[in-house]
Coordinates of C-alpha atoms in Angstrom, one line a residue:
M122 CA 0.0 0.0 0.0
S123 CA 1.6 3.2 -1.1
L124 CA 1.6 5.9 1.6
T125 CA 0.8 9.6 1.3
L126 CA 3.4 11.3 3.5
N127 CA 2.6 14.8 4.8
S128 CA 5.1 15.8 7.4
K129 CA 3.0 18.9 8.3
I130 CA 6.2 20.9 9.0
P131 CA 5.2 24.5 9.5
S132 CA 6.5 27.1 7.1
G133 CA 8.7 30.0 8.0
P134 CA 12.1 30.4 9.7
L135 CA 13.4 27.4 11.6
E136 CA 13.6 29.2 14.9
G137 CA 9.9 30.1 14.8
K138 CA 8.3 27.0 13.5
W139 CA 7.3 25.4 16.8
Q140 CA 5.9 28.6 18.3
K141 CA 4.0 29.4 15.1
H142 CA 2.6 25.8 15.1
K143 CA 1.4 26.0 18.6
A144 CA -0.3 29.3 17.9
S145 CA -2.2 27.9 14.9
I146 CA -3.2 24.3 15.9
K147 CA -6.8 23.6 17.0
L148 CA -7.5 23.4 20.8
V149 CA -9.9 21.4 22.9
N150 CA -11.9 23.4 25.4
P151 CA -10.9 22.6 29.0
A152 CA -14.4 21.5 29.9
N153 CA -14.5 19.3 26.8
K154 CA -11.3 17.5 27.6
R155 CA -13.1 15.3 30.1
K156 CA -15.2 13.9 27.2
Y157 CA -12.1 12.5 25.4
S158 CA -10.3 9.4 26.3
V159 CA -6.6 8.6 25.4
I160 CA -4.8 5.3 25.7
V161 CA -1.0 5.4 26.3
V162 CA 0.9 2.1 25.8
G163 CA 4.3 2.0 27.6
T164 CA 5.2 3.9 30.7
G165 CA 8.9 4.6 30.3
L166 CA 10.0 8.3 30.1
A167 CA 8.0 9.1 27.0
G168 CA 4.8 7.2 28.0
A169 CA 4.8 8.1 31.7
S170 CA 5.4 11.8 31.0
A171 CA 2.7 11.8 28.3
A172 CA 0.1 10.0 30.5
A173 CA 0.8 12.4 33.4
S174 CA 0.5 15.4 31.1
F175 CA -2.7 14.2 29.5
G176 CA -4.2 13.6 33.0
E177 CA -3.1 17.0 34.2
L178 CA -4.8 18.6 31.2
G179 CA -8.1 16.8 32.0
Y180 CA -8.3 14.0 29.5
R181 CA -9.5 10.5 30.6
V182 CA -6.4 8.3 30.3
K183 CA -5.7 4.6 30.4
A184 CA -2.0 3.7 30.6
F185 CA -0.6 0.2 30.0
C186 CA 2.7 -1.5 30.6
F187 CA 3.7 -5.2 30.5
Q188 CA 5.9 -4.8 33.6
D189 CA 4.5 -5.2 37.1
S190 CA 5.2 -1.5 37.7
P191 CA 5.9 1.6 35.5
R192 CA 9.1 1.9 37.5
R193 CA 10.5 -1.2 35.7
A194 CA 10.4 0.4 32.2
H195 CA 13.7 0.1 30.4
S196 CA 14.2 3.9 30.6
I197 CA 15.5 3.2 34.1
A198 CA 18.6 1.6 32.6
A199 CA 20.0 4.8 31.0
Q200 CA 23.0 5.8 32.9
G201 CA 25.0 8.7 31.6
G202 CA 22.8 11.8 31.3
I203 CA 20.4 14.0 29.4
N204 CA 21.4 16.7 27.0
A205 CA 20.2 20.3 27.2
A206 CA 21.4 23.5 25.7
K207 CA 21.5 25.5 28.9
N208 CA 25.2 26.6 28.5
Y209 CA 25.8 26.4 32.2
Q210 CA 29.5 25.9 31.5
N211 CA 29.7 29.1 29.5
D212 CA 31.6 27.1 26.8
G213 CA 29.8 28.3 23.7
D214 CA 26.8 26.0 23.7
S215 CA 23.5 27.1 22.3
V216 CA 20.2 25.8 20.9
H217 CA 21.6 26.0 17.4
R218 CA 24.8 24.2 18.3
L219 CA 22.8 21.3 19.9
F220 CA 20.6 21.2 16.8
Y221 CA 23.6 21.1 14.5
D222 CA 25.4 18.5 16.6
T223 CA 22.3 16.3 16.5
I224 CA 21.8 16.7 12.7
K225 CA 25.5 16.0 12.1
G226 CA 25.6 13.2 14.6
G227 CA 22.7 11.5 12.7
D228 CA 24.7 11.8 9.5
F229 CA 22.2 14.2 7.9
R230 CA 19.3 11.7 7.9
A231 CA 16.8 13.5 10.2
R232 CA 14.3 16.3 9.7
E233 CA 15.6 19.7 10.5
A234 CA 12.4 21.0 12.0
N235 CA 12.0 18.1 14.4
V236 CA 15.6 18.2 15.6
Y237 CA 15.5 22.0 16.1
R238 CA 12.3 21.6 18.2
L239 CA 14.1 19.0 20.3
A240 CA 17.0 21.3 20.9
E241 CA 14.7 24.2 21.6
L242 CA 12.6 22.3 24.2
S243 CA 15.6 20.7 25.9
V244 CA 16.1 23.7 28.1
N245 CA 12.6 23.2 29.5
I246 CA 13.1 19.6 30.4
I247 CA 15.8 20.3 33.0
D248 CA 13.6 22.8 34.8
Q249 CA 10.7 20.4 34.8
C250 CA 12.8 17.6 36.2
V251 CA 14.5 19.8 38.9
A252 CA 11.0 20.9 40.0
Q253 CA 10.1 17.1 40.4
G254 CA 13.1 16.6 42.6
V255 CA 15.5 14.8 40.3
P256 CA 18.8 14.9 42.1
F257 CA 21.1 16.1 39.3
A258 CA 24.8 16.5 40.2
R259 CA 25.8 20.0 41.2
E260 CA 29.0 22.0 41.2
Y261 CA 30.5 23.3 44.4
G262 CA 28.6 26.6 44.0
G263 CA 25.2 24.9 43.7
L264 CA 24.8 25.2 39.9
L265 CA 23.8 22.0 38.0
A266 CA 26.9 20.1 36.8
N267 CA 27.5 19.1 33.2
R268 CA 29.8 16.6 31.4
S269 CA 30.5 15.9 27.8
F270 CA 29.3 13.1 25.6
G271 CA 30.3 11.9 22.2
G272 CA 29.8 14.1 19.1
A273 CA 30.0 17.4 21.0
Q274 CA 32.8 19.8 21.9
V275 CA 30.8 21.3 24.8
S276 CA 29.6 20.1 28.1
R277 CA 25.8 20.0 27.9
T278 CA 24.9 16.6 29.6
F279 CA 23.1 16.8 32.9
Y280 CA 23.5 13.7 35.1
A281 CA 22.7 12.1 38.4
K282 CA 25.9 10.1 39.0
G283 CA 25.6 6.9 36.7
Q284 CA 21.8 6.5 37.3
T285 CA 20.3 9.4 35.4
G286 CA 17.6 7.3 33.7
Q287 CA 16.4 5.9 37.0
Q288 CA 16.1 9.3 38.6
L289 CA 14.3 10.8 35.6
L290 CA 11.9 7.9 35.5
L291 CA 11.2 8.3 39.2
G292 CA 10.3 11.9 38.5
A293 CA 7.9 11.0 35.7
Y294 CA 6.6 8.1 37.8
G295 CA 5.8 10.5 40.6
A296 CA 3.9 12.8 38.2
L297 CA 2.0 9.7 36.8
N298 CA 1.1 8.5 40.3
R299 CA -0.3 11.9 41.1
Q300 CA -2.7 11.6 38.3
I301 CA -3.6 8.0 39.2
A302 CA -4.4 9.2 42.7
A303 CA -6.5 12.1 41.2
G304 CA -8.5 9.6 39.1
T305 CA -7.5 11.0 35.7
V306 CA -5.2 8.1 34.8
E307 CA -6.3 4.4 35.0
M308 CA -3.2 2.3 35.3
H309 CA -3.0 -1.3 33.8
S310 CA 0.2 -3.0 34.8
S311 CA 1.2 -6.6 33.7
T312 CA -0.8 -6.0 30.6
E313 CA 0.4 -6.5 27.1
M314 CA -1.0 -4.9 23.9
L315 CA -1.8 -7.7 21.4
D316 CA -3.5 -5.7 18.6
L317 CA -4.9 -2.3 17.5
I318 CA -8.5 -1.5 16.9
V319 CA -9.0 0.5 13.7
A320 CA -12.4 1.5 12.7
D321 CA -13.4 3.7 9.7
G322 CA -9.7 4.3 9.0
R323 CA -9.0 5.7 12.5
C324 CA -7.3 4.1 15.5
R325 CA -9.9 3.6 18.2
G326 CA -8.3 1.4 20.8
I327 CA -6.2 -1.7 21.6
V328 CA -6.7 -5.3 22.5
T329 CA -4.7 -6.5 25.6
R330 CA -3.9 -9.6 27.5
N331 CA -3.5 -9.6 31.3
L332 CA -0.2 -11.4 31.8
R333 CA -1.3 -12.8 35.2
T334 CA -4.7 -14.1 34.3
G335 CA -4.6 -14.5 30.5
R336 CA -7.7 -12.4 30.1
V337 CA -8.0 -10.9 26.6
E338 CA -10.1 -7.7 26.3
S339 CA -10.5 -4.6 24.3
H340 CA -10.2 -0.9 25.4
L341 CA -11.6 1.9 23.3
A342 CA -10.4 5.5 23.2
D343 CA -10.4 8.5 21.0
A344 CA -6.7 8.3 20.4
V345 CA -3.8 5.9 21.1
V346 CA -0.3 6.8 21.9
L347 CA 2.5 4.2 21.6
G348 CA 5.6 4.8 23.8
T349 CA 6.9 1.3 23.6
G350 CA 10.6 1.8 23.1
G351 CA 13.0 0.2 20.6
Y352 CA 13.6 -3.2 19.1
S353 CA 17.3 -4.0 19.7
T354 CA 16.5 -7.4 21.2
V355 CA 16.0 -8.5 17.6
F356 CA 19.7 -9.2 17.9
Y357 CA 19.0 -11.4 21.0
L358 CA 22.1 -10.2 22.7
S359 CA 21.8 -6.4 23.4
T360 CA 22.0 -3.9 26.1
N361 CA 18.2 -3.8 26.2
A362 CA 16.0 -5.5 28.9
K363 CA 14.9 -8.9 27.8
G364 CA 11.3 -7.9 27.6
C365 CA 11.9 -5.1 25.1
N366 CA 10.2 -6.0 21.8
V367 CA 8.8 -4.8 18.5
S368 CA 5.3 -6.2 18.8
A369 CA 3.3 -3.0 19.5
I370 CA 4.7 -1.0 16.6
W371 CA 4.6 -4.1 14.4
R372 CA 0.9 -4.5 15.0
A373 CA 0.6 -0.8 14.0
Y374 CA 2.6 -1.6 10.8
R375 CA 0.1 -4.4 10.1
H376 CA -2.7 -1.9 10.3
G377 CA -1.1 0.4 7.8
A378 CA 1.2 2.6 9.8
G379 CA 4.4 3.4 7.9
M380 CA 7.7 2.0 9.4
A381 CA 10.6 4.4 8.8
N382 CA 14.3 3.5 8.5
P383 CA 14.1 0.1 10.3
C384 CA 17.7 -0.7 9.5
F385 CA 19.0 2.4 11.4
T386 CA 20.1 0.7 14.6
Q387 CA 22.8 1.9 17.0
I388 CA 25.8 -0.1 18.3
H389 CA 27.1 1.2 21.6
P390 CA 30.9 1.1 21.9
T391 CA 31.0 0.7 25.7
S392 CA 29.5 -2.6 26.6
I393 CA 31.0 -5.4 28.7
P394 CA 32.2 -8.0 26.2
V395 CA 30.5 -11.3 25.6
S396 CA 31.9 -14.0 27.8
G397 CA 30.3 -17.0 26.2
E398 CA 27.3 -18.7 24.6
H399 CA 25.5 -18.8 27.9
Q400 CA 24.6 -15.1 28.0
S401 CA 21.1 -13.9 27.4
K402 CA 21.9 -10.1 27.4
L403 CA 24.8 -7.7 27.5
T404 CA 25.6 -5.0 30.1
L405 CA 26.1 -1.4 29.1
M406 CA 28.8 0.8 30.6
S407 CA 27.8 4.4 30.2
E408 CA 29.3 6.5 27.5
S409 CA 30.0 9.1 30.2
L410 CA 33.0 7.0 31.2
R411 CA 34.7 8.1 28.0
N412 CA 35.0 11.6 29.5
D413 CA 37.9 10.4 31.7
G414 CA 38.7 6.9 30.4
R415 CA 41.1 6.5 27.5
V416 CA 40.5 3.8 24.9
W417 CA 43.5 1.7 23.7
V418 CA 44.8 -1.6 22.5
P419 CA 48.3 -3.0 22.3
K420 CA 50.3 -2.0 19.3
K421 CA 51.4 -5.7 19.0
K422 CA 49.0 -8.2 17.6
G423 CA 47.9 -11.0 20.0
D424 CA 49.6 -9.3 23.0
T425 CA 48.5 -11.4 26.0
R426 CA 50.4 -9.4 28.6
A427 CA 48.5 -7.8 31.5
P428 CA 47.6 -4.2 30.6
G429 CA 49.9 -2.9 33.4
E430 CA 52.8 -4.7 31.8
I431 CA 52.4 -2.9 28.5
P432 CA 54.5 0.3 28.5
E433 CA 53.0 3.6 27.2
H434 CA 54.9 3.6 23.9
E435 CA 53.4 0.1 23.1
R436 CA 49.8 1.3 23.4
D437 CA 47.7 2.5 20.6
Y438 CA 45.2 5.1 21.7
Y439 CA 43.4 4.7 18.4
L440 CA 40.5 7.1 18.8
E441 CA 42.9 9.9 19.8
R442 CA 45.1 9.0 16.9
R443 CA 42.4 8.7 14.2
Y444 CA 40.0 11.5 15.5
P445 CA 42.2 14.1 17.3
S446 CA 39.5 16.8 17.5
F447 CA 37.1 14.5 19.4
G448 CA 39.3 11.7 20.6
N449 CA 37.7 9.3 23.0
L450 CA 34.4 11.3 22.7
S451 CA 33.9 10.4 19.1
P452 CA 30.3 9.5 18.3
R453 CA 29.1 6.0 19.0
D454 CA 29.0 4.7 15.5
I455 CA 32.5 5.8 14.8
A456 CA 33.9 4.6 18.0
S457 CA 32.2 1.2 17.6
R458 CA 33.5 0.6 14.1
A459 CA 37.0 1.7 15.2
A460 CA 36.9 -0.9 18.0
K461 CA 35.7 -3.6 15.6
E462 CA 38.4 -2.8 13.1
R463 CA 41.2 -3.1 15.8
C464 CA 39.8 -6.4 17.0
D465 CA 39.2 -7.8 13.5
A466 CA 42.8 -6.9 12.7
G467 CA 44.1 -9.0 15.7
Y468 CA 44.7 -6.3 18.3
G469 CA 41.7 -7.1 20.6
V470 CA 42.2 -8.0 24.2
G471 CA 40.5 -10.4 26.6
P472 CA 39.8 -14.2 26.4
M473 CA 38.0 -14.1 23.1
G474 CA 40.0 -11.1 21.6
L475 CA 36.8 -9.2 21.4
G476 CA 37.6 -6.3 23.6
V477 CA 39.5 -3.0 24.0
Y478 CA 40.7 -1.3 27.1
L479 CA 39.0 1.7 28.8
D480 CA 41.7 3.0 31.1
F481 CA 41.2 5.4 34.0
S482 CA 44.8 5.5 35.3
D483 CA 45.6 8.9 33.9
A484 CA 42.4 10.4 35.2
I485 CA 43.0 9.0 38.7
K486 CA 46.5 10.5 38.7
R487 CA 45.1 13.8 37.5
L488 CA 41.9 14.1 39.5
G489 CA 42.4 11.7 42.4
L490 CA 40.6 8.5 43.3
S491 CA 37.8 10.2 45.2
A492 CA 36.8 12.4 42.2
I493 CA 36.5 9.4 39.9
E494 CA 34.6 7.5 42.6
S495 CA 32.1 10.4 43.0
R496 CA 31.5 10.6 39.3
Y497 CA 31.3 6.9 38.3
G498 CA 31.3 4.9 41.5
N499 CA 28.1 2.9 40.9
L500 CA 29.3 2.1 37.3
F501 CA 32.6 0.9 38.6
D502 CA 30.9 -1.3 41.2
M503 CA 28.6 -2.7 38.5
Y504 CA 31.6 -3.6 36.3
S505 CA 33.5 -5.1 39.2
N506 CA 30.5 -7.3 40.2
I507 CA 30.1 -8.6 36.7
S508 CA 33.7 -9.0 35.6
G509 CA 35.4 -9.7 38.9
E510 CA 38.0 -7.0 38.1
N511 CA 38.7 -3.7 39.9
P512 CA 38.5 -0.9 37.3
Y513 CA 40.3 1.4 39.7
E514 CA 43.3 -0.8 39.4
V515 CA 43.1 -2.3 35.9
P516 CA 41.4 -1.0 32.8
M517 CA 37.9 -2.0 31.9
R518 CA 37.4 -4.2 28.9
I519 CA 34.7 -3.1 26.5
Y520 CA 33.3 -4.0 23.1
P521 CA 30.4 -2.7 21.0
A522 CA 26.9 -4.1 21.4
P523 CA 23.4 -3.4 20.0
H524 CA 21.8 -0.6 21.9
Y525 CA 19.3 2.0 20.6
T526 CA 17.2 2.0 17.5
M527 CA 16.7 5.1 15.4
G528 CA 14.2 3.5 13.1
G529 CA 10.5 3.3 14.2
L530 CA 7.0 4.3 13.2
W531 CA 6.9 7.2 10.8
V532 CA 5.3 10.3 12.4
D533 CA 4.5 13.8 11.2
Y534 CA 5.4 17.0 13.0
N535 CA 2.5 16.3 15.3
L536 CA 3.9 12.8 16.2
M537 CA 1.0 11.1 14.4
T538 CA 1.5 8.0 12.3
T539 CA 0.0 7.4 8.9
V540 CA -3.0 5.9 10.8
P541 CA -5.1 8.8 12.0
G542 CA -5.5 8.8 15.8
L543 CA -2.4 6.7 16.3
F544 CA 0.6 8.5 17.7
A545 CA 4.2 7.3 18.5
I546 CA 6.6 9.0 20.9
G547 CA 10.1 8.4 22.1
E548 CA 12.1 5.6 20.7
A549 CA 9.0 4.1 19.1
N550 CA 9.2 6.7 16.4
F551 CA 11.9 7.6 13.9
S552 CA 11.9 11.3 13.9
D553 CA 14.9 12.9 15.7
H554 CA 18.1 10.9 15.4
G555 CA 18.7 10.1 11.8
A556 CA 21.2 7.3 11.2
N557 CA 22.9 7.6 14.6
R558 CA 21.8 9.0 18.0
L559 CA 24.2 11.1 20.0
G560 CA 24.7 9.9 23.6
A561 CA 22.4 11.5 26.2
S562 CA 19.7 12.4 23.6
A563 CA 17.4 9.4 24.2
L564 CA 16.2 10.7 27.5
M565 CA 15.9 14.2 26.0
Q566 CA 13.6 13.0 23.2
G567 CA 11.4 10.8 25.5
L568 CA 10.7 13.7 27.9
C569 CA 10.4 16.2 25.2
D570 CA 7.8 14.2 23.3
G571 CA 5.9 13.3 26.5
Y572 CA 5.9 16.6 28.4
F573 CA 6.1 19.3 25.7
V574 CA 5.0 18.1 22.3
I575 CA 2.2 15.5 22.4
P576 CA 0.1 17.4 24.9
Y577 CA -0.2 20.1 22.4
T578 CA -0.5 18.1 19.2
I579 CA -2.9 15.5 20.3
G580 CA -5.4 18.3 20.9
D581 CA -5.2 19.4 17.2
Y582 CA -6.4 15.9 16.3
L583 CA -9.1 15.4 19.0
A584 CA -10.6 18.8 18.3
G585 CA -11.8 17.5 15.0
E586 CA -13.2 14.2 16.4
K587 CA -16.5 13.5 18.0
P588 CA -15.7 11.9 21.4
G589 CA -16.9 8.4 22.4
A590 CA -17.1 5.0 20.9
S591 CA -19.4 4.1 18.0
A592 CA -21.1 1.0 16.8
A593 CA -18.3 0.5 14.2
D594 CA -15.7 0.7 17.0
A595 CA -17.5 -2.0 19.0
A596 CA -17.7 -4.3 15.9
E597 CA -14.0 -3.8 15.1
A598 CA -13.1 -4.3 18.8
K599 CA -14.8 -7.7 18.7
A600 CA -13.1 -8.7 15.5
A601 CA -9.7 -7.6 16.9
E602 CA -10.3 -9.7 20.0
E603 CA -11.0 -12.7 17.8
R604 CA -7.8 -12.1 15.8
A605 CA -5.8 -11.9 19.0
A606 CA -7.3 -15.0 20.4
K607 CA -6.7 -16.9 17.2
R608 CA -3.0 -15.9 17.2
L609 CA -2.6 -16.9 20.8
G610 CA -4.2 -20.3 19.9
S611 CA -1.6 -20.7 17.1
L612 CA 1.2 -20.1 19.5
L613 CA -0.1 -22.4 22.2
A614 CA -0.4 -25.1 19.6
L615 CA 3.4 -25.1 19.1
K616 CA 4.4 -28.4 20.6
G617 CA 7.7 -29.0 18.9
K618 CA 11.0 -30.0 20.5
L619 CA 13.0 -26.7 20.9
P620 CA 12.2 -23.7 23.2
V621 CA 11.5 -20.3 21.8
D622 CA 14.8 -18.9 23.1
H623 CA 16.6 -21.3 20.8
Y624 CA 15.1 -19.6 17.8
H625 CA 15.5 -16.1 19.1
R626 CA 19.2 -16.8 19.7
R627 CA 19.7 -18.1 16.2
L628 CA 17.8 -15.2 14.7
G629 CA 19.9 -12.8 16.7
R630 CA 23.1 -14.3 15.4
I631 CA 22.0 -13.9 11.8
M632 CA 21.1 -10.3 12.4
W633 CA 24.3 -9.5 14.2
D634 CA 26.5 -11.1 11.6
K635 CA 24.6 -9.8 8.5
C636 CA 22.8 -6.7 9.6
G637 CA 24.8 -5.5 12.6
M638 CA 27.9 -3.4 12.7
S639 CA 28.5 -3.9 9.0
R640 CA 26.3 -5.0 6.1
S641 CA 26.9 -6.1 2.6
K642 CA 24.6 -6.9 -0.4
E643 CA 25.5 -10.6 -0.3
G644 CA 25.2 -10.9 3.4
L645 CA 21.8 -9.2 3.5
Q646 CA 20.4 -11.3 0.7
G647 CA 21.6 -14.4 2.5
A648 CA 20.1 -13.1 5.8
I649 CA 16.7 -12.7 4.3
Q650 CA 16.8 -16.3 3.0
S651 CA 18.0 -17.6 6.4
I652 CA 15.4 -15.7 8.3
S653 CA 12.6 -17.1 6.1
A654 CA 13.8 -20.6 6.6
L655 CA 14.3 -20.2 10.4
R656 CA 10.8 -18.7 10.7
E657 CA 9.3 -21.7 9.0
E658 CA 11.3 -24.0 11.3
F659 CA 10.0 -22.0 14.3
W660 CA 6.4 -22.5 13.4
Q661 CA 7.0 -26.3 12.9
N662 CA 9.3 -27.2 15.8
A663 CA 9.1 -24.5 18.5
S664 CA 7.7 -25.5 21.9
V665 CA 5.3 -23.4 23.9
T666 CA 4.4 -25.0 27.2
G667 CA 1.6 -24.0 29.6
G668 CA -1.8 -22.6 28.9
G669 CA -3.3 -19.2 28.0
S670 CA -5.3 -18.6 31.2
E671 CA -2.3 -18.1 33.4
L672 CA 1.1 -16.5 33.8
N673 CA 2.9 -17.9 30.8
Q674 CA 6.2 -16.3 29.9
E675 CA 6.9 -18.8 27.2
L676 CA 3.7 -17.7 25.5
E677 CA 4.7 -14.0 25.8
K678 CA 8.2 -14.7 24.3
A679 CA 6.7 -16.8 21.5
G680 CA 4.5 -13.9 20.4
R681 CA 7.3 -11.4 20.5
V682 CA 9.8 -13.7 18.6
A683 CA 7.3 -14.4 16.0
D684 CA 7.0 -10.7 15.3
F685 CA 10.8 -10.4 15.3
F686 CA 11.0 -12.9 12.5
E687 CA 8.7 -10.7 10.3
F688 CA 10.3 -7.5 11.3
A689 CA 13.9 -8.8 10.8
E690 CA 13.2 -9.4 7.2
L691 CA 12.1 -5.8 6.8
M692 CA 15.2 -4.6 8.6
C693 CA 17.4 -6.5 6.1
L694 CA 15.3 -5.3 3.1
D695 CA 15.7 -1.7 4.2
A696 CA 19.5 -2.1 4.7
L697 CA 19.7 -3.8 1.3
N698 CA 17.8 -1.0 -0.4
R699 CA 20.0 1.8 1.1
N700 CA 23.1 1.6 -1.1
E701 CA 25.2 4.0 1.0
S702 CA 26.9 4.1 4.4
C703 CA 25.6 6.6 6.9
G704 CA 25.7 6.7 10.7
G705 CA 25.2 3.2 12.2
H706 CA 24.3 1.8 8.7
F707 CA 27.6 0.7 7.3
R708 CA 27.5 -1.0 4.0
E709 CA 30.9 -2.5 3.3
E710 CA 30.7 -1.6 -0.4
Y711 CA 30.3 2.1 0.4
Q712 CA 33.3 3.3 2.4
T713 CA 36.2 5.7 1.9
E714 CA 39.8 4.6 1.5
D715 CA 40.4 5.0 5.2
G716 CA 37.3 3.0 6.2
E717 CA 34.8 5.8 6.9
A718 CA 31.1 5.9 6.0
K719 CA 30.4 7.1 2.5
R720 CA 27.0 8.8 2.0
N721 CA 25.1 9.1 -1.2
D722 CA 23.1 12.3 -0.8
A723 CA 22.1 12.4 -4.5
E724 CA 20.1 9.2 -4.2
Y725 CA 19.4 8.5 -0.5
C726 CA 18.7 11.8 1.2
Y727 CA 15.3 10.6 2.4
A728 CA 13.5 8.7 5.1
A729 CA 12.6 5.2 3.8
V730 CA 9.0 4.5 4.9
W731 CA 7.8 1.0 4.4
S732 CA 4.2 -0.3 4.3
G733 CA 2.7 -3.7 3.8
R734 CA 1.1 -4.9 0.6
A735 CA -2.2 -6.6 0.7
S736 CA -0.8 -9.3 -1.4
G737 CA 2.2 -9.7 0.9
G738 CA 5.6 -8.2 0.9
H739 CA 6.6 -4.5 1.5
E740 CA 6.3 -1.3 -0.4
L741 CA 8.7 1.6 -0.2
S742 CA 7.7 5.3 0.0
K743 CA 10.1 8.1 0.5
E744 CA 10.0 11.4 2.5
P745 CA 12.7 13.7 1.0
L746 CA 14.8 15.4 3.6
Q747 CA 15.3 19.1 3.0
F748 CA 18.3 20.9 4.5
E749 CA 17.8 24.7 4.4
N750 CA 19.7 25.7 7.5
V751 CA 22.7 23.3 7.5
H752 CA 24.8 22.3 4.6
L753 CA 25.1 18.7 3.6
T754 CA 28.8 18.0 4.3
T755 CA 31.0 15.0 4.7
R756 CA 30.8 14.1 8.4
S757 CA 34.2 14.3 10.0
Y758 CA 35.4 14.2 13.6
K759 CA 39.1 14.4 12.7

C-alpha cells in the first residue's frame, strides 16, 4: 500500500516553526477534555510523561505496561545523562549548536524541523525535572553540573551520577502517580498490547492480554499513543532489557502505519564484552566513562600481557590517533566501528580477543581517586561485580553491542503516524536521530515528546473528532479480540522440541552477523533467506508449554519472537535498499579509502518509509529530507 506522507512541517524560519505551530493548531476546550479518552501504551520516560501530562490537562487516560510497575520500564537503565542547551558551563553552547550536533551526529538523515524543536525544548526539560526533585549532580557553588558526551565539543549533559535514567523515570513516575491518585489516569500493569482496533480508518483502541490471568479484552479510546521503546532485542544479545520488543509497533505496521528506516540501529561502543554462549543479554557501561577513560589496544597483535605490563609507547590510543578533534568522545557509530576494526585486525584483548581497554589510570592520577569515585562509583561497582576485576586498578574491557534503534514508526510533526488517531513517541518513532543517535539524547527526546510536544499536538487531532465509541468501534473491537485469540491459539499449539529462546538466539546471530555493525549486499540477501527458513522451522518445531489462562512467559516470548521474524526481514530489506553508508548503517561496499562511511546524498537523502502490501511483501515510500539551515557536508570528527 503506497503511503501519502505529509510531514506537516510549519512554514517560516526554523527558529519560529514550533511557536508558530502551537499558535495555529486547534484546541480542545478545558471542559470538553473530560469527554475525550486517550490510551498510552508504555510507561517509560515518554509514556509516563505523556500519560501524566494528559491527566493534568483533564483527558481521561488509560496507561498500559507489561511490567509489574511503570518503575520497571527500560528507561531506568539509561546511565550517563540527558542533553540540554543551557550553556551552564559558558563554553559556547546554544540551541543552534545542539541542533547542529544532532543533525550532524545523525549523518544528515533526520528532519531539520523536528531536531530543532528537540534542541529548543531541551532547556525546559531540565527545569521540569528539577521541580520534580530529580537529584542532578551539582557544582560546588550549587549550579547543576555538566559533562561531555560523544559528538560534541561542549559540556551539555546533565546527570545524576551513573543512574540518570532511574532518577528521571522516578520523576515521571511520581507525576504519573499523582494523576492516578487524582483519578484522571487508570493504570493497567502486567498487561500487554496484542492488537490495535482500527475502525473507519482511525485508530480507536487496543486489545490486551492480562499477563497474570490471561484475560483478553479490548479498550476503546479517541486516540492511542505508543511509547513502547525500541527493538534492539531482535539481535537477542543487546543492552536492552529482555522484555523489550517490536510487537506494538509491528501491530501498527500491520494496520497500515508506515515504518521508517528500520535498518537504522545503533551499536554502543561501551558494553562489557560477551563472555560465552550462555549469555542472554549484555551490560552497558555508560558513554560518560569516556569523559575520563582513554580507549586503547596494544600495538602488538595478539599481545596477551596484562595491561599494566604494556608500556605507554606500546599502546595504541586509536581514537585519539584517528580522530584528534574529538578523541575518546567520538560519536558512538564511529567509536564502535573503530573498535571492531582493531579487534578484527588482531589487536583485541581479553579471552576471546573481542575487547579493547577503557583505562582510567591517567584520570585517577590527574583528579584523584575520590573524584572518579564520585562521578562513576556505581558504574565501577557494577563492572566489578560482573567482571570480577577492579577498574580502579586495571582498565575496563569493553566491546560494541546493539543498543538503541533510530528507526521506528513514521510520524509527522505532530507525532501522528499514517494511521489517523495513532501517535508514536520516544524511541518508538523515527523522527529525531537520523542514522545515529548522539549519547544522552534518548532521555531528552522521550521527555520532550511526552511533556512538551504530544500534549499540544494530540489536541489538534481530537478537536476535529467526536468523542466516544461508535457501533463501528465496537464491531471492530470484537473482530480484533477474535484475531488476537486466534493468534494466541496458534502459538499455544506449538508443541515441537525446541524452546522459543533457541530460535531467538539463532535469529539474533543472523542479524548481528549480517545486519549488525557492518552489512553487505551478499550478506543481507543471505540473511533474508536464512530468516525465512528459520521462521518456517520455528512454526514447525518450537515448543510453547503451559496454557493461555495463566502467567505464561513462554507464550509471551513466542508472540514477540514471531513478530521479530517478520520485522527482521524488513530490517534487512531496508538495509539492502540503502546503497550507501551513513551513521550506524555501514555498507561494506560504500566506504572511503580510510574506512569511513560514504554517504550518497544524491540518491538516498530521504526517510525510507515502508508499508505492507495486501498481497504480501513490503512497499517503499520516500520522504525527501530538505536541509535549508545546515549544509550537507562530509561528516568528520578528525
